[in-house]
PDB file of C-alpha atoms in Angstrom:
ATOM      1  CA  UNK A 113      40.732  17.545  -7.045  1.00  0.00           C
ATOM      2  CA  UNK A 114      37.769  16.519  -8.592  1.00  0.00           C
ATOM      3  CA  UNK A 115      37.161  15.279 -11.711  1.00  0.00           C
ATOM      4  CA  UNK A 116      37.335  17.514 -14.681  1.00  0.00           C
ATOM      5  CA  UNK A 117      34.988  15.909 -17.046  1.00  0.00           C
ATOM      6  CA  UNK A 118      32.167  15.713 -13.545  1.00  0.00           C
ATOM      7  CA  UNK A 119      33.112  19.372 -13.089  1.00  0.00           C
ATOM      8  CA  UNK A 120      32.766  20.244 -17.059  1.00  0.00           C
ATOM      9  CA  UNK A 121      28.722  18.433 -17.247  1.00  0.00           C
ATOM     10  CA  UNK A 122      27.838  19.787 -13.954  1.00  0.00           C
ATOM     11  CA  UNK A 123      29.091  23.119 -15.338  1.00  0.00           C
ATOM     12  CA  UNK A 124      26.703  21.996 -18.360  1.00  0.00           C
ATOM     13  CA  UNK A 125      23.992  21.713 -16.094  1.00  0.00           C
ATOM     14  CA  UNK A 126      23.535  23.757 -13.905  1.00  0.00           C
ATOM     15  CA  UNK A 127      24.397  26.503 -17.105  1.00  0.00           C
ATOM     16  CA  UNK A 128      21.006  24.981 -18.245  1.00  0.00           C
ATOM     17  CA  UNK A 129      18.919  24.365 -15.144  1.00  0.00           C
ATOM     18  CA  UNK A 130      19.517  28.480 -14.528  1.00  0.00           C
ATOM     19  CA  UNK A 131      17.651  28.960 -18.164  1.00  0.00           C
ATOM     20  CA  UNK A 132      15.016  26.567 -17.964  1.00  0.00           C
ATOM     21  CA  UNK A 133      14.355  29.433 -14.936  1.00  0.00           C
ATOM     22  CA  UNK A 134      13.725  33.128 -14.427  1.00  0.00           C
ATOM     23  CA  UNK A 135      16.102  33.402 -11.452  1.00  0.00           C
ATOM     24  CA  UNK A 136      17.199  30.960  -9.088  1.00  0.00           C
ATOM     25  CA  UNK A 137      18.839  32.117  -5.940  1.00  0.00           C
ATOM     26  CA  UNK A 138      20.545  29.472  -4.550  1.00  0.00           C
ATOM     27  CA  UNK A 139      21.152  25.502  -6.961  1.00  0.00           C
ATOM     28  CA  UNK A 140      23.390  22.725  -5.395  1.00  0.00           C
ATOM     29  CA  UNK A 141      24.334  19.818  -7.604  1.00  0.00           C
ATOM     30  CA  UNK A 142      25.756  16.256  -7.704  1.00  0.00           C
ATOM     31  CA  UNK A 143      26.872  14.112  -9.887  1.00  0.00           C
ATOM     32  CA  UNK A 144      26.406  10.804 -10.121  1.00  0.00           C
ATOM     33  CA  UNK A 145      28.531   8.194 -12.101  1.00  0.00           C
ATOM     34  CA  UNK A 146      32.120   8.119 -13.533  1.00  0.00           C
ATOM     35  CA  UNK A 147      34.277   8.867 -16.129  1.00  0.00           C
ATOM     36  CA  UNK A 148      33.885   6.044 -17.842  1.00  0.00           C
ATOM     37  CA  UNK A 149      30.868   5.743 -18.361  1.00  0.00           C
ATOM     38  CA  UNK A 150      30.154   9.455 -18.791  1.00  0.00           C
ATOM     39  CA  UNK A 151      32.703   9.324 -21.754  1.00  0.00           C
ATOM     40  CA  UNK A 152      30.352   6.331 -23.238  1.00  0.00           C
ATOM     41  CA  UNK A 153      27.763   9.209 -23.338  1.00  0.00           C
ATOM     42  CA  UNK A 154      25.789   7.847 -20.248  1.00  0.00           C
ATOM     43  CA  UNK A 155      25.251   9.251 -16.143  1.00  0.00           C
ATOM     44  CA  UNK A 156      23.954   7.963 -13.265  1.00  0.00           C
ATOM     45  CA  UNK A 157      21.652  10.074 -12.612  1.00  0.00           C
ATOM     46  CA  UNK A 158      21.879  14.083 -10.783  1.00  0.00           C
ATOM     47  CA  UNK A 159      20.358  15.697  -7.677  1.00  0.00           C
ATOM     48  CA  UNK A 160      19.771  19.256  -7.630  1.00  0.00           C
ATOM     49  CA  UNK A 161      18.511  21.732  -4.394  1.00  0.00           C
ATOM     50  CA  UNK A 162      17.226  24.598  -5.320  1.00  0.00           C
ATOM     51  CA  UNK A 163      16.225  27.494  -3.439  1.00  0.00           C
ATOM     52  CA  UNK A 164      13.764  31.081  -3.940  1.00  0.00           C
ATOM     53  CA  UNK A 165      13.819  29.382  -7.980  1.00  0.00           C
ATOM     54  CA  UNK A 166      11.517  31.095 -10.332  1.00  0.00           C
ATOM     55  CA  UNK A 167       9.636  28.576 -12.944  1.00  0.00           C
ATOM     56  CA  UNK A 168       7.873  29.520 -15.668  1.00  0.00           C
ATOM     57  CA  UNK A 169       6.447  32.312 -13.415  1.00  0.00           C
ATOM     58  CA  UNK A 170       6.196  30.330 -10.673  1.00  0.00           C
ATOM     59  CA  UNK A 171       7.520  31.236  -7.905  1.00  0.00           C
ATOM     60  CA  UNK A 172       9.048  27.764  -5.695  1.00  0.00           C
ATOM     61  CA  UNK A 173      10.408  27.986  -1.940  1.00  0.00           C
ATOM     62  CA  UNK A 174      12.681  25.121  -2.250  1.00  0.00           C
ATOM     63  CA  UNK A 175      12.900  22.129  -5.151  1.00  0.00           C
ATOM     64  CA  UNK A 176      14.728  18.965  -4.218  1.00  0.00           C
ATOM     65  CA  UNK A 177      15.289  16.663  -7.344  1.00  0.00           C
ATOM     66  CA  UNK A 178      17.019  13.730  -8.060  1.00  0.00           C
ATOM     67  CA  UNK A 179      17.331  12.439 -11.768  1.00  0.00           C
ATOM     68  CA  UNK A 180      17.488   8.552 -13.159  1.00  0.00           C
ATOM     69  CA  UNK A 181      19.899   7.652 -15.984  1.00  0.00           C
ATOM     70  CA  UNK A 182      21.031  10.438 -18.161  1.00  0.00           C
ATOM     71  CA  UNK A 183      22.352  10.351 -22.204  1.00  0.00           C
ATOM     72  CA  UNK A 184      24.292  12.956 -23.173  1.00  0.00           C
ATOM     73  CA  UNK A 185      25.983  13.651 -25.825  1.00  0.00           C
ATOM     74  CA  UNK A 186      29.616  14.025 -24.389  1.00  0.00           C
ATOM     75  CA  UNK A 187      31.295  14.608 -28.301  1.00  0.00           C
ATOM     76  CA  UNK A 188      29.683  17.800 -28.902  1.00  0.00           C
ATOM     77  CA  UNK A 189      30.843  18.841 -24.753  1.00  0.00           C
ATOM     78  CA  UNK A 190      34.309  17.850 -25.013  1.00  0.00           C
ATOM     79  CA  UNK A 191      34.656  20.266 -27.944  1.00  0.00           C
ATOM     80  CA  UNK A 192      33.381  22.792 -25.970  1.00  0.00           C
ATOM     81  CA  UNK A 193      30.299  22.517 -28.169  1.00  0.00           C
ATOM     82  CA  UNK A 194      27.191  23.585 -25.648  1.00  0.00           C
ATOM     83  CA  UNK A 195      25.815  20.119 -23.392  1.00  0.00           C
ATOM     84  CA  UNK A 196      23.203  18.086 -25.952  1.00  0.00           C
ATOM     85  CA  UNK A 197      20.667  15.164 -23.990  1.00  0.00           C
ATOM     86  CA  UNK A 198      19.574  12.817 -26.354  1.00  0.00           C
ATOM     87  CA  UNK A 199      16.511  11.276 -24.642  1.00  0.00           C
ATOM     88  CA  UNK A 200      13.938  11.892 -21.772  1.00  0.00           C
ATOM     89  CA  UNK A 201      14.778  10.587 -18.342  1.00  0.00           C
ATOM     90  CA  UNK A 202      12.837  10.048 -15.364  1.00  0.00           C
ATOM     91  CA  UNK A 203      12.545  12.514 -13.002  1.00  0.00           C
ATOM     92  CA  UNK A 204      11.495  12.683  -8.614  1.00  0.00           C
ATOM     93  CA  UNK A 205      11.036  15.541  -6.243  1.00  0.00           C
ATOM     94  CA  UNK A 206       9.484  18.015  -4.523  1.00  0.00           C
ATOM     95  CA  UNK A 207       8.511  21.125  -4.598  1.00  0.00           C
ATOM     96  CA  UNK A 208       7.556  23.553  -1.263  1.00  0.00           C
ATOM     97  CA  UNK A 209       5.594  26.824  -1.811  1.00  0.00           C
ATOM     98  CA  UNK A 210       4.641  29.714   0.133  1.00  0.00           C
ATOM     99  CA  UNK A 211       1.521  31.500   0.686  1.00  0.00           C
ATOM    100  CA  UNK A 212       2.815  34.472  -0.556  1.00  0.00           C
ATOM    101  CA  UNK A 213       5.152  33.535  -3.350  1.00  0.00           C
ATOM    102  CA  UNK A 214       1.349  31.724  -4.478  1.00  0.00           C
ATOM    103  CA  UNK A 215      -0.324  34.895  -4.435  1.00  0.00           C
ATOM    104  CA  UNK A 216       2.371  36.628  -6.276  1.00  0.00           C
ATOM    105  CA  UNK A 217       2.170  34.024  -8.985  1.00  0.00           C
ATOM    106  CA  UNK A 218      -0.988  33.440  -8.606  1.00  0.00           C
ATOM    107  CA  UNK A 219      -2.232  37.275  -9.318  1.00  0.00           C
ATOM    108  CA  UNK A 220       0.863  37.528 -12.198  1.00  0.00           C
ATOM    109  CA  UNK A 221      -0.118  37.698 -15.746  1.00  0.00           C
ATOM    110  CA  UNK A 222       1.654  34.168 -16.553  1.00  0.00           C
ATOM    111  CA  UNK A 223      -1.147  33.077 -13.930  1.00  0.00           C
ATOM    112  CA  UNK A 224      -4.081  35.265 -13.153  1.00  0.00           C
ATOM    113  CA  UNK A 225      -6.065  32.746 -15.956  1.00  0.00           C
ATOM    114  CA  UNK A 226      -5.715  29.664 -13.224  1.00  0.00           C
ATOM    115  CA  UNK A 227      -6.350  31.840 -10.724  1.00  0.00           C
ATOM    116  CA  UNK A 228      -9.568  33.082 -11.736  1.00  0.00           C
ATOM    117  CA  UNK A 229     -10.389  29.482 -12.844  1.00  0.00           C
ATOM    118  CA  UNK A 230     -10.135  28.429  -9.477  1.00  0.00           C
ATOM    119  CA  UNK A 231     -12.101  31.061  -7.588  1.00  0.00           C
ATOM    120  CA  UNK A 232     -15.056  30.723 -10.220  1.00  0.00           C
ATOM    121  CA  UNK A 233     -15.332  27.116  -9.117  1.00  0.00           C
ATOM    122  CA  UNK A 234     -14.723  27.333  -5.759  1.00  0.00           C
ATOM    123  CA  UNK A 235     -16.685  30.894  -4.710  1.00  0.00           C
ATOM    124  CA  UNK A 236     -18.628  31.612  -8.227  1.00  0.00           C
ATOM    125  CA  UNK A 237     -16.426  35.222  -7.970  1.00  0.00           C
ATOM    126  CA  UNK A 238     -13.236  36.183  -9.953  1.00  0.00           C
ATOM    127  CA  UNK A 239     -10.685  37.523  -9.912  1.00  0.00           C
ATOM    128  CA  UNK A 240      -8.671  35.707  -7.636  1.00  0.00           C
ATOM    129  CA  UNK A 241      -8.278  37.926  -4.491  1.00  0.00           C
ATOM    130  CA  UNK A 242      -4.878  35.603  -2.747  1.00  0.00           C
ATOM    131  CA  UNK A 243      -4.239  32.431  -1.373  1.00  0.00           C
ATOM    132  CA  UNK A 244      -2.765  32.481   1.748  1.00  0.00           C
ATOM    133  CA  UNK A 245      -1.946  29.150   4.138  1.00  0.00           C
ATOM    134  CA  UNK A 246      -3.141  29.318   7.570  1.00  0.00           C
ATOM    135  CA  UNK A 247      -3.604  26.449  10.450  1.00  0.00           C
ATOM    136  CA  UNK A 248      -2.763  23.733   7.607  1.00  0.00           C
ATOM    137  CA  UNK A 249      -5.103  25.063   4.943  1.00  0.00           C
ATOM    138  CA  UNK A 250      -5.367  27.050   1.818  1.00  0.00           C
ATOM    139  CA  UNK A 251      -7.597  30.055   1.806  1.00  0.00           C
ATOM    140  CA  UNK A 252      -8.839  31.308  -1.730  1.00  0.00           C
ATOM    141  CA  UNK A 253     -10.583  34.528  -1.634  1.00  0.00           C
ATOM    142  CA  UNK A 254     -12.401  36.725  -4.272  1.00  0.00           C
ATOM    143  CA  UNK A 255     -14.354  39.856  -3.489  1.00  0.00           C
ATOM    144  CA  UNK A 256     -14.169  39.644   0.588  1.00  0.00           C
ATOM    145  CA  UNK A 257     -15.065  35.912   0.135  1.00  0.00           C
ATOM    146  CA  UNK A 258     -13.173  33.068   0.979  1.00  0.00           C
ATOM    147  CA  UNK A 259     -12.725  29.188   1.553  1.00  0.00           C
ATOM    148  CA  UNK A 260     -10.535  26.798   2.993  1.00  0.00           C
ATOM    149  CA  UNK A 261      -9.324  24.070   0.859  1.00  0.00           C
ATOM    150  CA  UNK A 262      -7.108  21.350   1.810  1.00  0.00           C
ATOM    151  CA  UNK A 263      -4.819  20.049  -1.877  1.00  0.00           C
ATOM    152  CA  UNK A 264      -4.454  16.124  -2.045  1.00  0.00           C
ATOM    153  CA  UNK A 265      -3.144  14.873  -5.101  1.00  0.00           C
ATOM    154  CA  UNK A 266      -5.955  12.790  -7.667  1.00  0.00           C
ATOM    155  CA  UNK A 267      -4.941  11.219 -10.515  1.00  0.00           C
ATOM    156  CA  UNK A 268      -1.299  12.096 -10.733  1.00  0.00           C
ATOM    157  CA  UNK A 269      -3.161  16.487 -10.529  1.00  0.00           C
ATOM    158  CA  UNK A 270      -3.666  18.358  -7.437  1.00  0.00           C
ATOM    159  CA  UNK A 271      -7.027  19.241  -6.318  1.00  0.00           C
ATOM    160  CA  UNK A 272      -8.484  21.864  -4.028  1.00  0.00           C
ATOM    161  CA  UNK A 273     -10.855  20.123  -1.439  1.00  0.00           C
ATOM    162  CA  UNK A 274     -13.321  22.275   0.260  1.00  0.00           C
ATOM    163  CA  UNK A 275     -12.292  21.403   4.059  1.00  0.00           C
ATOM    164  CA  UNK A 276     -16.500  21.052   5.074  1.00  0.00           C
ATOM    165  CA  UNK A 277     -17.858  20.929   1.853  1.00  0.00           C
ATOM    166  CA  UNK A 278     -18.292  19.122  -2.132  1.00  0.00           C
ATOM    167  CA  UNK A 279     -16.712  21.962  -3.271  1.00  0.00           C
ATOM    168  CA  UNK A 280     -13.695  21.144  -5.326  1.00  0.00           C
ATOM    169  CA  UNK A 281     -11.250  22.383  -7.890  1.00  0.00           C
ATOM    170  CA  UNK A 282      -8.701  19.656 -10.068  1.00  0.00           C
ATOM    171  CA  UNK A 283      -5.831  22.096 -11.579  1.00  0.00           C
ATOM    172  CA  UNK A 284      -4.832  21.242 -15.144  1.00  0.00           C
ATOM    173  CA  UNK A 285      -1.726  18.720 -14.705  1.00  0.00           C
ATOM    174  CA  UNK A 286       1.365  18.400 -17.658  1.00  0.00           C
ATOM    175  CA  UNK A 287       1.182  14.950 -18.951  1.00  0.00           C
ATOM    176  CA  UNK A 288       4.686  14.726 -18.000  1.00  0.00           C
ATOM    177  CA  UNK A 289       4.235  15.261 -14.050  1.00  0.00           C
ATOM    178  CA  UNK A 290       2.193  12.669 -12.279  1.00  0.00           C
ATOM    179  CA  UNK A 291       1.390  14.517  -8.389  1.00  0.00           C
ATOM    180  CA  UNK A 292       1.468  11.575  -5.803  1.00  0.00           C
ATOM    181  CA  UNK A 293       1.522  14.368  -2.853  1.00  0.00           C
ATOM    182  CA  UNK A 294       0.159  17.229  -1.892  1.00  0.00           C
ATOM    183  CA  UNK A 295      -0.095  18.397   1.532  1.00  0.00           C
ATOM    184  CA  UNK A 296       0.012  21.953   3.732  1.00  0.00           C
ATOM    185  CA  UNK A 297       3.527  21.292   6.094  1.00  0.00           C
ATOM    186  CA  UNK A 298       4.105  23.959   8.405  1.00  0.00           C
ATOM    187  CA  UNK A 299       2.660  26.444   6.338  1.00  0.00           C
ATOM    188  CA  UNK A 300       3.871  25.788   3.229  1.00  0.00           C
ATOM    189  CA  UNK A 301       2.962  23.937   0.337  1.00  0.00           C
ATOM    190  CA  UNK A 302       4.637  20.294  -0.427  1.00  0.00           C
ATOM    191  CA  UNK A 303       3.960  18.766  -3.356  1.00  0.00           C
ATOM    192  CA  UNK A 304       5.981  15.619  -4.684  1.00  0.00           C
ATOM    193  CA  UNK A 305       6.178  13.365  -7.620  1.00  0.00           C
ATOM    194  CA  UNK A 306       7.334  12.029 -10.863  1.00  0.00           C
ATOM    195  CA  UNK A 307       8.568  13.808 -14.195  1.00  0.00           C
ATOM    196  CA  UNK A 308      10.022  13.329 -17.449  1.00  0.00           C
ATOM    197  CA  UNK A 309      12.330  15.988 -19.129  1.00  0.00           C
ATOM    198  CA  UNK A 310      12.280  16.429 -22.442  1.00  0.00           C
ATOM    199  CA  UNK A 311      15.779  16.437 -24.330  1.00  0.00           C
TER     200      UNK A 311
END
């Protein structure tokens, strides 16, 4: 039989993760640690895989994360209160994006401004019409024109570099997230890196 304390904490973490997302089609969560350590307020880590998630209006095909040690307030959790995290904790992971998902995301109200910045910087045109992934290139389209780019990771951020020219655009980053790799694989944009999750 599964450890009831681990089950309780897993339920709380799953609920918290789903609260952070607009939607998650599938979520697999695994806890690392022992009951004794948990009762002392420490979890050795969490691994999760999520599919078809929408986070902050951004469509993500697949997310795979592994956290470092997490400090939790077990007293409140055991009393039936909501899960409380005590300190920031590190997370390593990767996310996959499809061309259609990127296009929908950057056409929506939340990300439209950034989409237009991308097309303005690379094509000198707005609004952004479409982002597609073809032949291991990310195509940026606006007003009938397009530019083939390659995603790169530089200085902790994602940079779109023109395939046959000097044009480039560095996407604004989150200070809590460091992008270590950005590339196209099998028709998907794969981004990986590390982050600090704040309570």
